[in-house]
mmCIF file of C-alpha atoms and ligand atoms in Angstrom:
data_model
loop_
_atom_site.group_PDB
_atom_site.id
_atom_site.type_symbol
_atom_site.label_atom_id
_atom_site.label_comp_id
_atom_site.label_asym_id
_atom_site.label_seq_id
_atom_site.Cartn_x
_atom_site.Cartn_y
_atom_site.Cartn_z
ATOM 1 C CA MET C 1 13.187 43.883 -41.091
ATOM 2 C CA SER C 2 13.006 47.559 -40.855
ATOM 3 C CA ARG C 3 14.540 50.069 -43.249
ATOM 4 C CA TYR C 4 15.377 53.297 -41.572
ATOM 5 C CA ILE C 5 16.525 56.312 -43.540
ATOM 6 C CA VAL C 6 18.318 59.303 -41.437
ATOM 7 C CA THR C 7 18.444 62.403 -43.584
ATOM 8 C CA GLY C 8 21.301 64.511 -42.020
ATOM 9 C CA GLY C 9 22.877 61.453 -40.795
ATOM 10 C CA ALA C 10 26.612 62.612 -40.730
ATOM 11 C CA GLY C 11 25.441 65.673 -38.616
ATOM 12 C CA PHE C 12 25.412 65.825 -34.800
ATOM 13 C CA ILE C 13 22.090 64.460 -34.151
ATOM 14 C CA GLY C 14 21.768 62.344 -36.981
ATOM 15 C CA SER C 15 25.069 60.512 -36.407
ATOM 16 C CA ASN C 16 23.837 59.814 -32.798
ATOM 17 C CA LEU C 17 20.474 58.363 -34.164
ATOM 18 C CA VAL C 18 22.097 56.314 -36.445
ATOM 19 C CA ARG C 19 24.014 54.409 -33.940
ATOM 20 C CA ARG C 20 20.848 53.814 -31.902
ATOM 21 C CA LEU C 21 19.041 52.626 -34.893
ATOM 22 C CA LEU C 22 22.156 50.068 -35.580
ATOM 23 C CA ASN C 23 21.603 48.678 -32.352
ATOM 24 C CA GLU C 24 17.766 47.271 -33.026
ATOM 25 C CA PRO C 25 17.760 43.785 -34.119
ATOM 26 C CA ASP C 26 16.690 43.668 -37.815
ATOM 27 C CA ALA C 27 17.059 47.325 -38.715
ATOM 28 C CA THR C 28 18.966 48.531 -41.923
ATOM 29 C CA VAL C 29 20.093 52.138 -41.914
ATOM 30 C CA GLU C 30 20.689 54.282 -44.705
ATOM 31 C CA VAL C 31 22.068 57.952 -44.460
ATOM 32 C CA ILE C 32 21.334 60.743 -46.643
ATOM 33 C CA ASP C 33 23.601 64.130 -46.356
ATOM 34 C CA ASN C 34 25.257 66.620 -48.508
ATOM 35 C CA LEU C 35 28.032 66.805 -46.409
ATOM 36 C CA GLU C 36 27.624 70.774 -46.084
ATOM 37 C CA THR C 37 27.600 70.675 -42.467
ATOM 38 C CA GLY C 38 27.622 67.092 -41.645
ATOM 39 C CA TYR C 39 31.174 65.031 -41.519
ATOM 40 C CA LEU C 40 31.760 61.458 -42.514
ATOM 41 C CA GLU C 41 34.078 61.424 -39.631
ATOM 42 C CA ASN C 42 30.927 61.278 -37.534
ATOM 43 C CA LEU C 43 29.971 57.941 -38.936
ATOM 44 C CA GLU C 44 33.379 56.600 -39.270
ATOM 45 C CA GLU C 45 33.173 53.406 -37.003
ATOM 46 C CA VAL C 46 29.776 52.309 -38.135
ATOM 47 C CA SER C 47 30.447 53.143 -42.021
ATOM 48 C CA SER C 48 30.427 49.511 -43.131
ATOM 49 C CA ARG C 49 27.063 48.781 -41.306
ATOM 50 C CA ILE C 50 25.312 51.333 -43.227
ATOM 51 C CA ARG C 51 24.770 52.685 -46.602
ATOM 52 C CA PHE C 52 25.667 56.526 -47.283
ATOM 53 C CA HIS C 53 24.072 58.851 -49.937
ATOM 54 C CA GLN C 54 25.822 61.902 -50.514
ATOM 55 C CA ASN C 55 22.629 63.520 -51.684
ATOM 56 C CA ASP C 56 20.904 66.992 -51.305
ATOM 57 C CA ILE C 57 17.256 66.746 -49.993
ATOM 58 C CA ARG C 58 16.019 69.240 -52.402
ATOM 59 C CA ASP C 59 16.890 66.562 -55.244
ATOM 60 C CA TYR C 60 13.556 65.060 -55.332
ATOM 61 C CA ASP C 61 14.549 62.482 -57.959
ATOM 62 C CA ALA C 62 17.345 61.153 -55.818
ATOM 63 C CA ILE C 63 15.411 61.010 -52.461
ATOM 64 C CA ARG C 64 12.343 59.555 -54.305
ATOM 65 C CA SER C 65 14.498 56.783 -55.409
ATOM 66 C CA ILE C 66 16.522 56.545 -51.963
ATOM 67 C CA THR C 67 13.493 56.405 -49.678
ATOM 68 C CA GLY C 68 10.838 54.394 -51.555
ATOM 69 C CA GLY C 69 9.264 51.933 -49.196
ATOM 70 C CA ALA C 70 11.190 52.725 -45.958
ATOM 71 C CA ASP C 71 9.606 52.200 -42.654
ATOM 72 C CA ALA C 72 10.968 55.446 -41.512
ATOM 73 C CA VAL C 73 12.724 58.267 -42.630
ATOM 74 C CA PHE C 74 14.095 60.814 -39.937
ATOM 75 C CA HIS C 75 14.456 64.148 -41.276
ATOM 76 C CA LEU C 76 17.063 66.068 -39.654
ATOM 77 C CA ALA C 77 18.899 67.298 -42.551
ATOM 78 C CA ALA C 78 18.700 71.273 -42.161
ATOM 79 C CA ILE C 79 20.770 74.482 -41.808
ATOM 80 C CA PRO C 80 20.203 74.922 -37.909
ATOM 81 C CA SER C 81 21.110 78.026 -36.122
ATOM 82 C CA VAL C 82 19.224 81.164 -35.316
ATOM 83 C CA PRO C 83 21.632 83.609 -35.755
ATOM 84 C CA LYS C 84 22.932 82.086 -38.897
ATOM 85 C CA SER C 85 19.378 82.503 -40.701
ATOM 86 C CA ILE C 86 19.245 86.015 -39.765
ATOM 87 C CA ALA C 87 23.097 86.603 -41.011
ATOM 88 C CA ASN C 88 22.088 84.624 -44.245
ATOM 89 C CA PRO C 89 18.501 83.620 -44.571
ATOM 90 C CA VAL C 90 18.307 82.110 -48.200
ATOM 91 C CA PRO C 91 20.389 78.951 -47.551
ATOM 92 C CA SER C 92 18.853 78.201 -44.473
ATOM 93 C CA HIS C 93 15.329 78.807 -46.042
ATOM 94 C CA GLN C 94 16.218 76.641 -49.221
ATOM 95 C CA ALA C 95 17.526 73.801 -46.843
ATOM 96 C CA ASN C 96 14.709 74.224 -43.924
ATOM 97 C CA ILE C 97 11.826 75.005 -46.224
ATOM 98 C CA ASP C 98 12.352 73.842 -49.855
ATOM 99 C CA GLY C 99 14.581 70.700 -48.691
ATOM 100 C CA THR C 100 11.616 69.659 -46.278
ATOM 101 C CA PHE C 101 8.930 70.123 -48.674
ATOM 102 C CA GLN C 102 10.827 68.134 -51.383
ATOM 103 C CA LEU C 103 11.455 65.361 -48.836
ATOM 104 C CA LEU C 104 7.849 64.810 -47.918
ATOM 105 C CA ARG C 105 6.946 64.925 -51.409
ATOM 106 C CA ALA C 106 9.455 62.217 -51.998
ATOM 107 C CA ALA C 107 8.197 60.364 -49.002
ATOM 108 C CA ALA C 108 4.606 60.549 -49.737
ATOM 109 C CA ASP C 109 5.123 59.443 -53.384
ATOM 110 C CA GLY C 110 7.401 56.589 -52.237
ATOM 111 C CA LYS C 111 5.120 55.336 -49.874
ATOM 112 C CA VAL C 112 7.435 55.581 -46.846
ATOM 113 C CA LYS C 113 5.297 54.446 -43.577
ATOM 114 C CA ARG C 114 6.350 57.452 -41.675
ATOM 115 C CA VAL C 115 8.360 60.425 -41.419
ATOM 116 C CA ILE C 116 9.647 61.693 -38.235
ATOM 117 C CA TYR C 117 10.711 65.631 -38.765
ATOM 118 C CA ALA C 118 13.336 67.461 -36.327
ATOM 119 C CA ALA C 119 11.109 70.326 -35.541
ATOM 120 C CA SER C 120 12.680 73.061 -32.784
ATOM 121 C CA SER C 121 11.482 74.684 -29.482
ATOM 122 C CA SER C 122 12.602 77.919 -31.157
ATOM 123 C CA ALA C 123 8.802 77.620 -32.795
ATOM 124 C CA TYR C 124 7.331 79.086 -29.381
ATOM 125 C CA GLY C 125 9.327 82.279 -29.207
ATOM 126 C CA ASP C 126 8.736 84.038 -26.164
ATOM 127 C CA THR C 127 5.945 82.834 -24.492
ATOM 128 C CA GLU C 128 4.238 84.305 -21.054
ATOM 129 C CA VAL C 129 4.051 80.854 -19.327
ATOM 130 C CA LEU C 130 6.534 78.206 -19.044
ATOM 131 C CA PRO C 131 6.975 75.425 -19.429
ATOM 132 C CA LYS C 132 5.918 75.753 -23.127
ATOM 133 C CA SER C 133 3.346 73.258 -24.445
ATOM 134 C CA GLU C 134 2.089 72.038 -27.755
ATOM 135 C CA SER C 135 -1.252 74.110 -27.270
ATOM 136 C CA MET C 136 0.301 77.237 -27.132
ATOM 137 C CA ALA C 137 0.193 79.745 -30.316
ATOM 138 C CA PRO C 138 3.612 79.590 -31.743
ATOM 139 C CA ARG C 139 5.662 82.813 -32.318
ATOM 140 C CA PRO C 140 8.684 82.283 -34.075
ATOM 141 C CA LYS C 141 11.574 85.322 -33.558
ATOM 142 C CA SER C 142 13.758 84.500 -36.287
ATOM 143 C CA PRO C 143 13.928 83.311 -39.808
ATOM 144 C CA TYR C 144 15.055 79.593 -38.711
ATOM 145 C CA ALA C 145 12.259 79.297 -36.239
ATOM 146 C CA ALA C 146 9.940 80.570 -38.856
ATOM 147 C CA GLN C 147 11.081 77.876 -41.151
ATOM 148 C CA LYS C 148 11.132 75.003 -38.794
ATOM 149 C CA LEU C 149 7.450 75.934 -37.870
ATOM 150 C CA LEU C 150 6.580 75.719 -41.438
ATOM 151 C CA GLY C 151 8.014 72.385 -41.651
ATOM 152 C CA GLU C 152 5.557 71.100 -39.050
ATOM 153 C CA TYR C 153 2.965 72.471 -40.827
ATOM 154 C CA TYR C 154 3.706 70.570 -43.909
ATOM 155 C CA CYS C 155 4.143 67.417 -42.096
ATOM 156 C CA SER C 156 0.892 67.978 -40.851
ATOM 157 C CA VAL C 157 -0.744 68.800 -44.232
ATOM 158 C CA PHE C 158 1.043 65.771 -45.812
ATOM 159 C CA ALA C 159 -0.600 63.697 -43.466
ATOM 160 C CA SER C 160 -4.101 64.925 -43.953
ATOM 161 C CA CYS C 161 -3.693 65.577 -47.625
ATOM 162 C CA PHE C 162 -1.471 62.886 -49.142
ATOM 163 C CA GLY C 163 -1.909 60.006 -46.506
ATOM 164 C CA LEU C 164 1.615 60.398 -45.299
ATOM 165 C CA GLU C 165 2.027 59.404 -42.020
ATOM 166 C CA THR C 166 4.257 62.062 -39.973
ATOM 167 C CA VAL C 167 5.440 63.104 -36.435
ATOM 168 C CA ALA C 168 7.080 66.473 -35.662
ATOM 169 C CA LEU C 169 9.355 66.625 -32.415
ATOM 170 C CA ARG C 170 10.372 69.699 -31.198
ATOM 171 C CA PHE C 171 13.736 69.353 -30.178
ATOM 172 C CA PHE C 172 15.019 71.540 -27.299
ATOM 173 C CA ASN C 173 18.538 72.704 -27.269
ATOM 174 C CA VAL C 174 20.184 69.186 -27.621
ATOM 175 C CA TYR C 175 23.811 68.485 -26.746
ATOM 176 C CA GLY C 176 25.936 65.820 -26.515
ATOM 177 C CA PRO C 177 29.083 64.056 -28.266
ATOM 178 C CA ARG C 178 29.788 64.897 -31.787
ATOM 179 C CA GLN C 179 28.069 68.306 -31.792
ATOM 180 C CA ASP C 180 30.437 70.634 -33.827
ATOM 181 C CA PRO C 181 31.829 73.448 -31.880
ATOM 182 C CA GLY C 182 33.906 74.634 -34.947
ATOM 183 C CA SER C 183 31.781 77.850 -35.953
ATOM 184 C CA PRO C 184 30.599 80.908 -33.864
ATOM 185 C CA TYR C 185 27.268 79.298 -34.897
ATOM 186 C CA SER C 186 27.699 76.303 -32.973
ATOM 187 C CA GLY C 187 25.251 75.091 -30.116
ATOM 188 C CA VAL C 188 26.427 76.865 -26.995
ATOM 189 C CA LEU C 189 27.386 73.826 -24.891
ATOM 190 C CA SER C 190 29.958 72.622 -27.604
ATOM 191 C CA LEU C 191 31.385 76.102 -27.352
ATOM 192 C CA PHE C 192 31.637 75.656 -23.837
ATOM 193 C CA MET C 193 33.257 72.192 -24.051
ATOM 194 C CA LYS C 194 35.869 73.696 -26.434
ATOM 195 C CA ALA C 195 36.229 76.883 -24.208
ATOM 196 C CA ILE C 196 37.521 74.594 -21.178
ATOM 197 C CA LEU C 197 39.759 72.545 -23.199
ATOM 198 C CA GLU C 198 41.392 75.250 -24.585
ATOM 199 C CA ARG C 199 41.836 77.204 -21.583
ATOM 200 C CA ARG C 200 39.610 80.212 -23.242
ATOM 201 C CA PRO C 201 36.844 81.966 -21.471
ATOM 202 C CA PRO C 202 33.731 81.761 -23.554
ATOM 203 C CA THR C 203 31.351 84.739 -24.226
ATOM 204 C CA LEU C 204 27.934 84.832 -22.839
ATOM 205 C CA PHE C 205 25.433 86.752 -24.927
ATOM 206 C CA GLY C 206 23.483 89.041 -22.728
ATOM 207 C CA ASP C 207 23.607 88.499 -18.880
ATOM 208 C CA GLY C 208 23.806 84.973 -19.182
ATOM 209 C CA GLU C 209 20.360 84.546 -17.086
ATOM 210 C CA GLN C 210 18.695 83.311 -20.375
ATOM 211 C CA SER C 211 17.579 79.599 -19.731
ATOM 212 C CA ARG C 212 17.195 76.515 -21.992
ATOM 213 C CA ASP C 213 15.798 73.124 -21.773
ATOM 214 C CA PHE C 214 19.418 71.600 -22.485
ATOM 215 C CA THR C 215 18.519 67.923 -23.517
ATOM 216 C CA PHE C 216 21.105 65.218 -23.921
ATOM 217 C CA VAL C 217 21.140 63.335 -27.506
ATOM 218 C CA ASP C 218 20.539 59.947 -26.300
ATOM 219 C CA ASP C 219 17.197 61.228 -24.960
ATOM 220 C CA VAL C 220 16.172 62.688 -28.239
ATOM 221 C CA THR C 221 17.136 59.659 -30.423
ATOM 222 C CA ALA C 222 15.260 57.274 -27.960
ATOM 223 C CA LEU C 223 12.256 59.467 -28.272
ATOM 224 C CA SER C 224 12.677 59.540 -32.046
ATOM 225 C CA LEU C 225 12.556 55.834 -32.354
ATOM 226 C CA LYS C 226 9.481 55.848 -30.087
ATOM 227 C CA ALA C 227 7.561 58.418 -32.446
ATOM 228 C CA ALA C 228 8.633 56.036 -35.306
ATOM 229 C CA ARG C 229 6.658 53.301 -33.718
ATOM 230 C CA ALA C 230 3.598 54.622 -31.449
ATOM 231 C CA ALA C 231 0.008 54.506 -32.734
ATOM 232 C CA GLY C 232 -2.496 57.230 -33.362
ATOM 233 C CA VAL C 233 -0.037 60.079 -33.485
ATOM 234 C CA SER C 234 0.381 60.989 -37.151
ATOM 235 C CA GLY C 235 0.067 64.522 -38.109
ATOM 236 C CA LYS C 236 0.986 65.809 -34.566
ATOM 237 C CA THR C 237 3.575 67.816 -33.027
ATOM 238 C CA TYR C 238 5.338 66.888 -29.757
ATOM 239 C CA ASN C 239 7.942 68.729 -27.619
ATOM 240 C CA ALA C 240 11.312 66.890 -27.098
ATOM 241 C CA GLY C 241 12.871 68.142 -24.397
ATOM 242 C CA ASN C 242 14.023 67.386 -20.769
ATOM 243 C CA GLY C 243 11.379 69.355 -19.024
ATOM 244 C CA ASN C 244 13.804 71.434 -16.989
ATOM 245 C CA ARG C 245 15.623 74.763 -17.449
ATOM 246 C CA TYR C 246 19.046 75.897 -16.314
ATOM 247 C CA THR C 247 20.620 79.482 -17.236
ATOM 248 C CA LEU C 248 23.816 79.591 -19.197
ATOM 249 C CA ASN C 249 25.600 81.014 -15.962
ATOM 250 C CA LEU C 250 24.504 77.976 -13.824
ATOM 251 C CA VAL C 251 25.495 75.630 -16.716
ATOM 252 C CA TRP C 252 28.835 77.434 -16.896
ATOM 253 C CA SER C 253 29.530 77.141 -13.276
ATOM 254 C CA THR C 254 28.385 73.614 -13.248
ATOM 255 C CA LEU C 255 30.717 72.578 -16.133
ATOM 256 C CA GLN C 256 33.702 74.298 -14.318
ATOM 257 C CA ARG C 257 32.645 72.048 -10.980
ATOM 258 C CA ILE C 258 32.496 68.757 -13.146
ATOM 259 C CA THR C 259 35.913 69.851 -15.075
ATOM 260 C CA GLY C 260 37.691 71.406 -12.076
ATOM 261 C CA VAL C 261 38.617 74.162 -14.630
ATOM 262 C CA LYS C 262 38.017 77.806 -13.230
ATOM 263 C CA MET C 263 37.417 80.907 -15.683
ATOM 264 C CA ASP C 264 35.030 83.651 -15.573
ATOM 265 C CA PRO C 265 32.807 83.863 -18.680
ATOM 266 C CA LEU C 266 33.181 87.254 -20.831
ATOM 267 C CA TYR C 267 29.979 89.019 -21.492
ATOM 268 C CA GLY C 268 28.791 90.456 -24.809
ATOM 269 C CA PRO C 269 25.565 92.417 -26.362
ATOM 270 C CA PRO C 270 22.361 90.185 -26.519
ATOM 271 C CA ARG C 271 21.918 88.090 -29.688
ATOM 272 C CA PRO C 272 19.079 89.231 -31.902
ATOM 273 C CA GLY C 273 16.315 86.829 -32.529
ATOM 274 C CA ASP C 274 17.210 84.922 -29.042
ATOM 275 C CA VAL C 275 14.596 83.570 -26.929
ATOM 276 C CA ARG C 276 14.751 84.527 -23.271
ATOM 277 C CA ASP C 277 13.329 81.284 -21.427
ATOM 278 C CA SER C 278 12.547 77.946 -22.669
ATOM 279 C CA GLN C 279 11.392 74.544 -21.154
ATOM 280 C CA ALA C 280 9.279 72.057 -22.478
ATOM 281 C CA ASP C 281 6.105 70.780 -21.160
ATOM 282 C CA THR C 282 6.908 66.707 -21.674
ATOM 283 C CA THR C 283 3.363 65.592 -20.858
ATOM 284 C CA ALA C 284 2.121 65.033 -24.321
ATOM 285 C CA ALA C 285 5.026 63.223 -25.280
ATOM 286 C CA ALA C 286 5.135 60.957 -21.901
ATOM 287 C CA ARG C 287 1.518 60.090 -22.590
ATOM 288 C CA ASP C 288 1.514 59.444 -26.094
ATOM 289 C CA LEU C 289 5.021 58.436 -27.445
ATOM 290 C CA GLY C 290 6.143 56.915 -23.646
ATOM 291 C CA HIS C 291 8.829 59.645 -23.458
ATOM 292 C CA ALA C 292 10.992 59.247 -20.530
ATOM 293 C CA PRO C 293 14.284 61.361 -20.619
ATOM 294 C CA GLN C 294 17.027 59.561 -18.596
ATOM 295 C CA PHE C 295 19.845 62.129 -18.216
ATOM 296 C CA SER C 296 20.075 64.771 -16.001
ATOM 297 C CA LEU C 297 22.069 67.981 -16.615
ATOM 298 C CA GLU C 298 25.026 67.001 -14.813
ATOM 299 C CA GLU C 299 25.333 63.239 -16.004
ATOM 300 C CA GLY C 300 24.937 64.779 -19.824
ATOM 301 C CA LEU C 301 27.457 67.347 -19.334
ATOM 302 C CA ALA C 302 29.953 64.858 -17.874
ATOM 303 C CA ARG C 303 29.182 62.473 -20.697
ATOM 304 C CA THR C 304 29.404 65.102 -23.361
ATOM 305 C CA PHE C 305 32.998 66.531 -21.697
ATOM 306 C CA GLU C 306 34.383 63.077 -21.658
ATOM 307 C CA TRP C 307 33.678 62.642 -25.366
ATOM 308 C CA TYR C 308 35.030 66.117 -26.204
ATOM 309 C CA ARG C 309 38.214 65.669 -24.030
ATOM 310 C CA ASP C 310 39.016 62.291 -25.818
ATOM 311 C CA HIS C 311 38.200 63.985 -29.332
ATOM 312 C CA HIS C 312 39.610 67.305 -28.722
ATOM 313 C CA ALA C 313 42.625 66.606 -30.797
ATOM 314 C CA ARG C 314 40.841 65.950 -33.958
ATOM 315 C CA MET C 315 38.758 69.053 -33.940
ATOM 316 C CA LYS C 316 38.472 71.079 -37.090
ATOM 317 C CA PRO C 317 39.562 74.813 -37.037
ATOM 318 C CA PRO C 318 36.993 77.296 -36.495
ATOM 319 C CA ALA C 319 35.157 77.619 -40.098
ATOM 320 C CA GLU C 320 34.438 80.635 -41.638
ATOM 321 C CA ALA C 321 31.455 82.224 -40.152
HETATM 322 C C1 UD2 O 1 17.488 77.167 -31.257
HETATM 323 C C2 UD2 O 1 16.336 76.489 -30.313
HETATM 324 C C3 UD2 O 1 16.834 74.926 -30.433
HETATM 325 C C4 UD2 O 1 17.573 74.538 -31.586
HETATM 326 C C5 UD2 O 1 18.652 75.350 -32.227
HETATM 327 C C6 UD2 O 1 19.201 74.927 -33.271
HETATM 328 C C7 UD2 O 1 15.371 77.977 -28.831
HETATM 329 C C8 UD2 O 1 15.137 78.439 -27.337
HETATM 330 N N1 UD2 O 1 16.125 76.633 -29.035
HETATM 331 O O1 UD2 O 1 18.854 77.153 -29.983
HETATM 332 O O2 UD2 O 1 15.932 74.228 -29.937
HETATM 333 O O3 UD2 O 1 16.700 74.413 -32.436
HETATM 334 O O4 UD2 O 1 18.203 76.674 -32.055
HETATM 335 O O5 UD2 O 1 20.462 75.836 -33.607
HETATM 336 O O6 UD2 O 1 15.309 78.549 -29.791
HETATM 337 N N2 UD2 O 1 25.131 81.868 -26.645
HETATM 338 C C9 UD2 O 1 26.254 82.652 -26.065
HETATM 339 N N3 UD2 O 1 27.337 82.505 -26.255
HETATM 340 C C10 UD2 O 1 27.678 81.829 -27.407
HETATM 341 C C11 UD2 O 1 26.778 80.671 -28.304
HETATM 342 C C12 UD2 O 1 25.286 81.041 -27.672
HETATM 343 O O7 UD2 O 1 25.909 83.144 -24.913
HETATM 344 O O8 UD2 O 1 28.894 81.730 -27.707
HETATM 345 C C13 UD2 O 1 23.721 81.982 -25.992
HETATM 346 C C14 UD2 O 1 22.573 82.144 -27.120
HETATM 347 O O9 UD2 O 1 22.365 83.831 -27.168
HETATM 348 C C15 UD2 O 1 21.342 81.404 -26.408
HETATM 349 C C16 UD2 O 1 21.822 80.398 -25.954
HETATM 350 O O10 UD2 O 1 23.322 80.476 -25.707
HETATM 351 O O11 UD2 O 1 20.770 82.381 -25.518
HETATM 352 C C17 UD2 O 1 21.759 79.054 -26.672
HETATM 353 O O12 UD2 O 1 22.095 79.280 -27.850
HETATM 354 P P1 UD2 O 1 22.317 78.257 -29.041
HETATM 355 O O13 UD2 O 1 22.871 78.756 -30.546
HETATM 356 O O14 UD2 O 1 23.270 77.222 -28.609
HETATM 357 O O15 UD2 O 1 20.676 77.656 -29.351
HETATM 358 P P2 UD2 O 1 19.499 78.583 -29.688
HETATM 359 O O16 UD2 O 1 18.893 78.948 -27.988
HETATM 360 O O17 UD2 O 1 19.528 79.342 -30.224
#
């Protein structure tokens, strides 16, 4: 029997990971989420198969008692978003840095076997060379990027100083079902999906020629589970990307082709803190973790659109920025 805990399990990636873990034989799954950016609806049809704890990851005592003795804690709870961390840096600092520190401290004290940490490709910033490999010096360009990078350093330090096994995965622009399109800070592909369904053109910041390694959520949840089991990887950081890169203009035209909806996008000023190009070197993750992404952009977009089409009527109205 393996006991898995997912922080941020009511969020986009977390709720997808919960479903994958529930497919494992002999797994019990618990979720910790303060429901600040996650939704119980994301766990609706699996709620009877999990234990849900509405707690904040900064609450050391609560987290220590929930996570004690777990086989793996997948630490996904965070306030993601580059622009949100610039507009309002205090909450994201508290969740992403203080929260990660308390979570790691609780996990070490409670003898958790391993923590898998959701790090971010934003840590690289603008590099001269693509794809980006883990040996490159990080150059964070936003508070969010700096916070996520510090979380990686803490993971590695908890491994070396406190004997807690940790693996950090730098997620590269993850997209897929259940990504919340309800805020201006939402991931761009969720906003594209909503734009198509509502027949309202999206706004591309800058010239739309910035590129991302868009990675389908099932590929990162598969890699997360591999990271929980691989030998000889504690204290390390790996890219969790697809290995490709696509410009926003190309993704928008691909999505128009898949859905048959034609609309010219609007263009706005470039976004502060934005990285220009992002692409993962997947060599180390393939070698050490057995990473083998399964989803092409076309297939991931088609699956994602199908989900949004089926769930669009239930989506929340835009939240306050
Ligand atoms: C960063 C990280 C990603 C993840 C994420 C969490 C990089 C390269 N990636 O994603 O790994 O940690 O943060 O939030 O740092 N855009 C528009 N129109 C919109 C919204 C966005 O053009 O309405 C652009 C945006 O300026 C950017 C791209 O789309 O160039 C992707 O933006 P995003 O917010 O989806 O994700 P990003 O790249 O900040």
